[in-house]
Amino acid sequence: MKINIPTTKLAILCTAFCAALFAFNPNASALTIGDDHELGFVEFGIPSGDQDRTDYVNHLIGMALGTTEQALGQTFTRSNNDFGPLPTAVFSHNGTGTSVDLGGGGLYTYLFAKYDGPNYGSEVWYVGDLSGIITIPAEAGGYGLSGWTLFGPGGQGVPDGGTTAMLLGTALGALGMARRYIKS
């Protein structure tokens, strides 16, 4: 079997295929304090070890929307943002700086950002529907970012957002178009 595709048509086909892949990539560029991805706020978030941060996020997950509670020596405020059923937070890794790489999506569910030790507190965002490199605020409440933690899903699976099905459909469509140019 010989493939006889003119170079210009192959280039157009490859360009169209790549454009389709990038067009459907859900990617956020920045999170802000109080935005529609905010899960809640922890005042003050001290102590702030890995297990403490995990406990804080899991407490926020269990709270009713728009409520404030005292627990674990902290004051928790849950946002009014409804993300549906939320999986348990499982610690992944810590980082510093305002750029956070979420990968291709589905790897991480929550982002915990600590601002200036005992002076401000900790912001928690739901990032389960985001991918790529995002930015978080360098300051909150007039205080600088101390560091952040990413958490993966645990306990309950995170459903695929349709990206896999879209990629499969695009690949099959591209193969169907390429088939027209294959001569046997």
PDB file of C-alpha atoms in Angstrom:
ATOM      1  CA  MET A   1       0.000   0.000   0.000  1.00  0.00           C
ATOM      2  CA  LYS A   2       1.408   3.347  -1.027  1.00  0.00           C
ATOM      3  CA  ILE A   3       0.445   6.647   0.594  1.00  0.00           C
ATOM      4  CA  ASN A   4       0.298   9.450  -1.927  1.00  0.00           C
ATOM      5  CA  ILE A   5      -0.570  12.677  -0.109  1.00  0.00           C
ATOM      6  CA  PRO A   6       0.641  15.986  -1.544  1.00  0.00           C
ATOM      7  CA  THR A   7       2.842  17.858   0.907  1.00  0.00           C
ATOM      8  CA  THR A   8       0.603  20.933   1.020  1.00  0.00           C
ATOM      9  CA  LYS A   9      -2.507  18.875   1.784  1.00  0.00           C
ATOM     10  CA  LEU A  10      -0.637  16.946   4.499  1.00  0.00           C
ATOM     11  CA  ALA A  11       0.514  20.213   6.081  1.00  0.00           C
ATOM     12  CA  ILE A  12      -3.047  21.593   6.037  1.00  0.00           C
ATOM     13  CA  LEU A  13      -4.386  18.347   7.519  1.00  0.00           C
ATOM     14  CA  CYS A  14      -1.780  18.352  10.329  1.00  0.00           C
ATOM     15  CA  THR A  15      -2.420  22.032  11.084  1.00  0.00           C
ATOM     16  CA  ALA A  16      -6.172  21.477  11.279  1.00  0.00           C
ATOM     17  CA  PHE A  17      -5.687  18.468  13.547  1.00  0.00           C
ATOM     18  CA  CYS A  18      -3.393  20.367  15.953  1.00  0.00           C
ATOM     19  CA  ALA A  19      -5.711  23.386  15.998  1.00  0.00           C
ATOM     20  CA  ALA A  20      -8.636  21.131  16.920  1.00  0.00           C
ATOM     21  CA  LEU A  21      -6.661  19.644  19.805  1.00  0.00           C
ATOM     22  CA  PHE A  22      -5.710  23.046  21.195  1.00  0.00           C
ATOM     23  CA  ALA A  23      -9.172  24.540  20.699  1.00  0.00           C
ATOM     24  CA  PHE A  24     -10.759  22.110  23.130  1.00  0.00           C
ATOM     25  CA  ASN A  25      -8.121  22.316  25.866  1.00  0.00           C
ATOM     26  CA  PRO A  26      -9.765  23.765  29.022  1.00  0.00           C
ATOM     27  CA  ASN A  27      -7.031  25.960  30.419  1.00  0.00           C
ATOM     28  CA  ALA A  28      -7.261  28.701  33.006  1.00  0.00           C
ATOM     29  CA  SER A  29      -4.832  31.548  33.140  1.00  0.00           C
ATOM     30  CA  ALA A  30      -5.355  32.988  36.639  1.00  0.00           C
ATOM     31  CA  LEU A  31      -7.176  32.413  39.899  1.00  0.00           C
ATOM     32  CA  THR A  32      -8.154  35.325  42.127  1.00  0.00           C
ATOM     33  CA  ILE A  33      -9.329  35.698  45.700  1.00  0.00           C
ATOM     34  CA  GLY A  34     -13.094  35.169  45.828  1.00  0.00           C
ATOM     35  CA  ASP A  35     -13.450  33.968  42.218  1.00  0.00           C
ATOM     36  CA  ASP A  36     -15.782  31.201  41.009  1.00  0.00           C
ATOM     37  CA  HIS A  37     -13.143  28.531  41.769  1.00  0.00           C
ATOM     38  CA  GLU A  38     -12.818  29.482  45.434  1.00  0.00           C
ATOM     39  CA  LEU A  39     -13.661  26.605  47.768  1.00  0.00           C
ATOM     40  CA  GLY A  40     -13.089  28.629  50.926  1.00  0.00           C
ATOM     41  CA  PHE A  41     -10.764  30.403  53.320  1.00  0.00           C
ATOM     42  CA  VAL A  42      -8.903  29.213  56.434  1.00  0.00           C
ATOM     43  CA  GLU A  43      -7.987  31.785  59.074  1.00  0.00           C
ATOM     44  CA  PHE A  44      -5.103  31.483  59.844  1.00  0.00           C
ATOM     45  CA  GLY A  45      -3.987  28.050  58.661  1.00  0.00           C
ATOM     46  CA  ILE A  46      -1.288  27.664  61.353  1.00  0.00           C
ATOM     47  CA  PRO A  47       0.169  25.086  61.891  1.00  0.00           C
ATOM     48  CA  SER A  48       0.669  24.496  58.207  1.00  0.00           C
ATOM     49  CA  GLY A  49       2.338  21.096  57.748  1.00  0.00           C
ATOM     50  CA  ASP A  50       1.261  18.711  54.985  1.00  0.00           C
ATOM     51  CA  GLN A  51      -1.214  16.818  57.196  1.00  0.00           C
ATOM     52  CA  ASP A  52      -2.581  20.077  58.647  1.00  0.00           C
ATOM     53  CA  ARG A  53      -3.246  21.467  55.156  1.00  0.00           C
ATOM     54  CA  THR A  54      -4.905  18.194  54.134  1.00  0.00           C
ATOM     55  CA  ASP A  55      -7.145  18.341  57.216  1.00  0.00           C
ATOM     56  CA  TYR A  56      -8.060  21.982  56.508  1.00  0.00           C
ATOM     57  CA  VAL A  57      -9.078  21.279  52.903  1.00  0.00           C
ATOM     58  CA  ASN A  58     -11.074  18.190  53.888  1.00  0.00           C
ATOM     59  CA  HIS A  59     -12.885  20.203  56.555  1.00  0.00           C
ATOM     60  CA  LEU A  60     -13.871  22.831  53.959  1.00  0.00           C
ATOM     61  CA  ILE A  61     -15.142  20.071  51.641  1.00  0.00           C
ATOM     62  CA  GLY A  62     -17.525  18.851  54.350  1.00  0.00           C
ATOM     63  CA  MET A  63     -18.994  22.286  55.131  1.00  0.00           C
ATOM     64  CA  ALA A  64     -22.312  23.614  53.863  1.00  0.00           C
ATOM     65  CA  LEU A  65     -22.148  26.385  51.264  1.00  0.00           C
ATOM     66  CA  GLY A  66     -21.760  29.916  52.649  1.00  0.00           C
ATOM     67  CA  THR A  67     -21.087  28.886  56.257  1.00  0.00           C
ATOM     68  CA  THR A  68     -18.403  29.742  58.809  1.00  0.00           C
ATOM     69  CA  GLU A  69     -17.199  27.253  61.424  1.00  0.00           C
ATOM     70  CA  GLN A  70     -14.620  26.977  64.173  1.00  0.00           C
ATOM     71  CA  ALA A  71     -12.682  23.695  64.079  1.00  0.00           C
ATOM     72  CA  LEU A  72      -9.134  22.352  64.313  1.00  0.00           C
ATOM     73  CA  GLY A  73      -8.116  25.628  65.993  1.00  0.00           C
ATOM     74  CA  GLN A  74      -9.058  27.585  62.838  1.00  0.00           C
ATOM     75  CA  THR A  75     -11.922  29.651  61.458  1.00  0.00           C
ATOM     76  CA  PHE A  76     -13.208  28.151  58.185  1.00  0.00           C
ATOM     77  CA  THR A  77     -15.355  30.065  55.706  1.00  0.00           C
ATOM     78  CA  ARG A  78     -16.915  28.022  52.872  1.00  0.00           C
ATOM     79  CA  SER A  79     -17.713  29.881  49.656  1.00  0.00           C
ATOM     80  CA  ASN A  80     -21.131  29.752  47.964  1.00  0.00           C
ATOM     81  CA  ASN A  81     -19.609  28.041  44.919  1.00  0.00           C
ATOM     82  CA  ASP A  82     -21.222  24.641  44.318  1.00  0.00           C
ATOM     83  CA  PHE A  83     -18.896  22.149  42.633  1.00  0.00           C
ATOM     84  CA  GLY A  84     -21.173  19.144  43.125  1.00  0.00           C
ATOM     85  CA  PRO A  85     -19.944  16.109  45.079  1.00  0.00           C
ATOM     86  CA  LEU A  86     -16.308  16.673  46.034  1.00  0.00           C
ATOM     87  CA  PRO A  87     -13.719  13.919  46.522  1.00  0.00           C
ATOM     88  CA  THR A  88     -11.520  13.773  49.600  1.00  0.00           C
ATOM     89  CA  ALA A  89      -8.275  15.730  49.295  1.00  0.00           C
ATOM     90  CA  VAL A  90      -5.081  13.663  49.094  1.00  0.00           C
ATOM     91  CA  PHE A  91      -1.767  15.512  49.526  1.00  0.00           C
ATOM     92  CA  SER A  92       0.348  15.655  46.367  1.00  0.00           C
ATOM     93  CA  HIS A  93       3.125  18.249  46.672  1.00  0.00           C
ATOM     94  CA  ASN A  94       4.109  21.752  47.795  1.00  0.00           C
ATOM     95  CA  GLY A  95       5.496  24.636  45.790  1.00  0.00           C
ATOM     96  CA  THR A  96       6.364  28.319  45.816  1.00  0.00           C
ATOM     97  CA  GLY A  97       5.826  31.148  43.377  1.00  0.00           C
ATOM     98  CA  THR A  98       2.701  32.286  41.590  1.00  0.00           C
ATOM     99  CA  SER A  99       2.838  29.823  38.658  1.00  0.00           C
ATOM    100  CA  VAL A 100       1.276  26.422  39.276  1.00  0.00           C
ATOM    101  CA  ASP A 101       1.422  23.586  36.719  1.00  0.00           C
ATOM    102  CA  LEU A 102      -1.775  21.522  36.856  1.00  0.00           C
ATOM    103  CA  GLY A 103      -0.693  19.230  34.029  1.00  0.00           C
ATOM    104  CA  GLY A 104      -3.160  17.898  31.485  1.00  0.00           C
ATOM    105  CA  GLY A 105      -6.159  18.006  33.802  1.00  0.00           C
ATOM    106  CA  GLY A 106      -7.670  15.606  36.303  1.00  0.00           C
ATOM    107  CA  LEU A 107      -4.439  15.185  38.260  1.00  0.00           C
ATOM    108  CA  TYR A 108      -5.265  17.728  40.957  1.00  0.00           C
ATOM    109  CA  THR A 109      -8.497  18.727  42.625  1.00  0.00           C
ATOM    110  CA  TYR A 110      -7.604  21.430  45.164  1.00  0.00           C
ATOM    111  CA  LEU A 111      -5.017  24.189  45.507  1.00  0.00           C
ATOM    112  CA  PHE A 112      -4.195  25.546  48.970  1.00  0.00           C
ATOM    113  CA  ALA A 113      -2.277  28.853  49.075  1.00  0.00           C
ATOM    114  CA  LYS A 114      -0.854  30.225  52.338  1.00  0.00           C
ATOM    115  CA  TYR A 115      -0.419  33.979  52.689  1.00  0.00           C
ATOM    116  CA  ASP A 116       2.107  35.435  55.190  1.00  0.00           C
ATOM    117  CA  GLY A 117       2.211  32.987  58.046  1.00  0.00           C
ATOM    118  CA  PRO A 118       0.090  34.066  61.037  1.00  0.00           C
ATOM    119  CA  ASN A 119      -0.973  37.428  59.600  1.00  0.00           C
ATOM    120  CA  TYR A 120      -3.596  36.607  56.977  1.00  0.00           C
ATOM    121  CA  GLY A 121      -4.656  33.070  56.200  1.00  0.00           C
ATOM    122  CA  SER A 122      -5.042  30.468  53.486  1.00  0.00           C
ATOM    123  CA  GLU A 123      -7.103  30.486  50.310  1.00  0.00           C
ATOM    124  CA  VAL A 124      -8.368  27.173  48.890  1.00  0.00           C
ATOM    125  CA  TRP A 125      -9.492  26.752  45.273  1.00  0.00           C
ATOM    126  CA  TYR A 126     -11.173  23.875  43.437  1.00  0.00           C
ATOM    127  CA  VAL A 127      -8.997  23.179  40.364  1.00  0.00           C
ATOM    128  CA  GLY A 128     -10.418  19.813  39.280  1.00  0.00           C
ATOM    129  CA  ASP A 129     -11.763  21.300  36.040  1.00  0.00           C
ATOM    130  CA  LEU A 130      -8.595  23.209  35.119  1.00  0.00           C
ATOM    131  CA  SER A 131      -5.387  22.246  33.354  1.00  0.00           C
ATOM    132  CA  GLY A 132      -2.120  23.747  32.234  1.00  0.00           C
ATOM    133  CA  ILE A 133      -0.127  26.453  33.954  1.00  0.00           C
ATOM    134  CA  ILE A 134      -2.190  28.850  36.043  1.00  0.00           C
ATOM    135  CA  THR A 135      -1.246  31.812  38.186  1.00  0.00           C
ATOM    136  CA  ILE A 136      -2.360  32.647  41.702  1.00  0.00           C
ATOM    137  CA  PRO A 137      -2.194  36.011  43.467  1.00  0.00           C
ATOM    138  CA  ALA A 138       1.189  37.070  44.836  1.00  0.00           C
ATOM    139  CA  GLU A 139      -0.631  38.915  47.641  1.00  0.00           C
ATOM    140  CA  ALA A 140      -3.853  38.576  49.584  1.00  0.00           C
ATOM    141  CA  GLY A 141      -5.092  40.967  52.237  1.00  0.00           C
ATOM    142  CA  GLY A 142      -1.875  42.948  51.813  1.00  0.00           C
ATOM    143  CA  TYR A 143       0.322  39.931  52.646  1.00  0.00           C
ATOM    144  CA  GLY A 144       2.648  37.935  50.393  1.00  0.00           C
ATOM    145  CA  LEU A 145       2.321  34.342  49.248  1.00  0.00           C
ATOM    146  CA  SER A 146       4.242  31.945  51.514  1.00  0.00           C
ATOM    147  CA  GLY A 147       3.684  28.821  49.404  1.00  0.00           C
ATOM    148  CA  TRP A 148       1.054  26.495  47.968  1.00  0.00           C
ATOM    149  CA  THR A 149      -0.009  22.836  48.043  1.00  0.00           C
ATOM    150  CA  LEU A 150      -1.748  20.719  45.412  1.00  0.00           C
ATOM    151  CA  PHE A 151      -4.107  17.895  46.338  1.00  0.00           C
ATOM    152  CA  GLY A 152      -5.293  15.037  44.164  1.00  0.00           C
ATOM    153  CA  PRO A 153      -8.661  13.333  44.383  1.00  0.00           C
ATOM    154  CA  GLY A 154      -9.217  10.476  46.771  1.00  0.00           C
ATOM    155  CA  GLY A 155     -12.126   8.312  47.826  1.00  0.00           C
ATOM    156  CA  GLN A 156     -14.367   9.234  44.930  1.00  0.00           C
ATOM    157  CA  GLY A 157     -13.285   9.240  41.307  1.00  0.00           C
ATOM    158  CA  VAL A 158     -13.253  12.426  39.286  1.00  0.00           C
ATOM    159  CA  PRO A 159     -15.281  12.006  36.096  1.00  0.00           C
ATOM    160  CA  ASP A 160     -13.605  12.643  32.761  1.00  0.00           C
ATOM    161  CA  GLY A 161     -14.621  16.026  31.394  1.00  0.00           C
ATOM    162  CA  GLY A 162     -15.064  14.620  27.887  1.00  0.00           C
ATOM    163  CA  THR A 163     -11.555  15.444  26.728  1.00  0.00           C
ATOM    164  CA  THR A 164     -10.733  11.795  26.044  1.00  0.00           C
ATOM    165  CA  ALA A 165     -13.878  11.299  23.970  1.00  0.00           C
ATOM    166  CA  MET A 166     -13.200  14.514  22.047  1.00  0.00           C
ATOM    167  CA  LEU A 167      -9.612  13.473  21.292  1.00  0.00           C
ATOM    168  CA  LEU A 168     -10.760  10.046  20.116  1.00  0.00           C
ATOM    169  CA  GLY A 169     -13.389  11.607  17.835  1.00  0.00           C
ATOM    170  CA  THR A 170     -10.885  14.073  16.415  1.00  0.00           C
ATOM    171  CA  ALA A 171      -8.352  11.314  15.745  1.00  0.00           C
ATOM    172  CA  LEU A 172     -10.949   9.128  14.031  1.00  0.00           C
ATOM    173  CA  GLY A 173     -12.110  12.089  11.936  1.00  0.00           C
ATOM    174  CA  ALA A 174      -8.530  12.850  10.914  1.00  0.00           C
ATOM    175  CA  LEU A 175      -7.994   9.218   9.947  1.00  0.00           C
ATOM    176  CA  GLY A 176     -11.190   9.311   7.905  1.00  0.00           C
ATOM    177  CA  MET A 177     -10.010  12.414   6.052  1.00  0.00           C
ATOM    178  CA  ALA A 178      -6.532  10.951   5.535  1.00  0.00           C
ATOM    179  CA  ARG A 179      -8.076   7.755   4.136  1.00  0.00           C
ATOM    180  CA  ARG A 180      -9.331   9.722   1.147  1.00  0.00           C
ATOM    181  CA  TYR A 181      -5.731  10.404   0.131  1.00  0.00           C
ATOM    182  CA  ILE A 182      -4.379   6.888   0.624  1.00  0.00           C
ATOM    183  CA  LYS A 183      -4.062   4.988  -2.645  1.00  0.00           C
ATOM    184  CA  SER A 184      -3.896   1.195  -2.517  1.00  0.00           C
TER     185      SER A 184
END
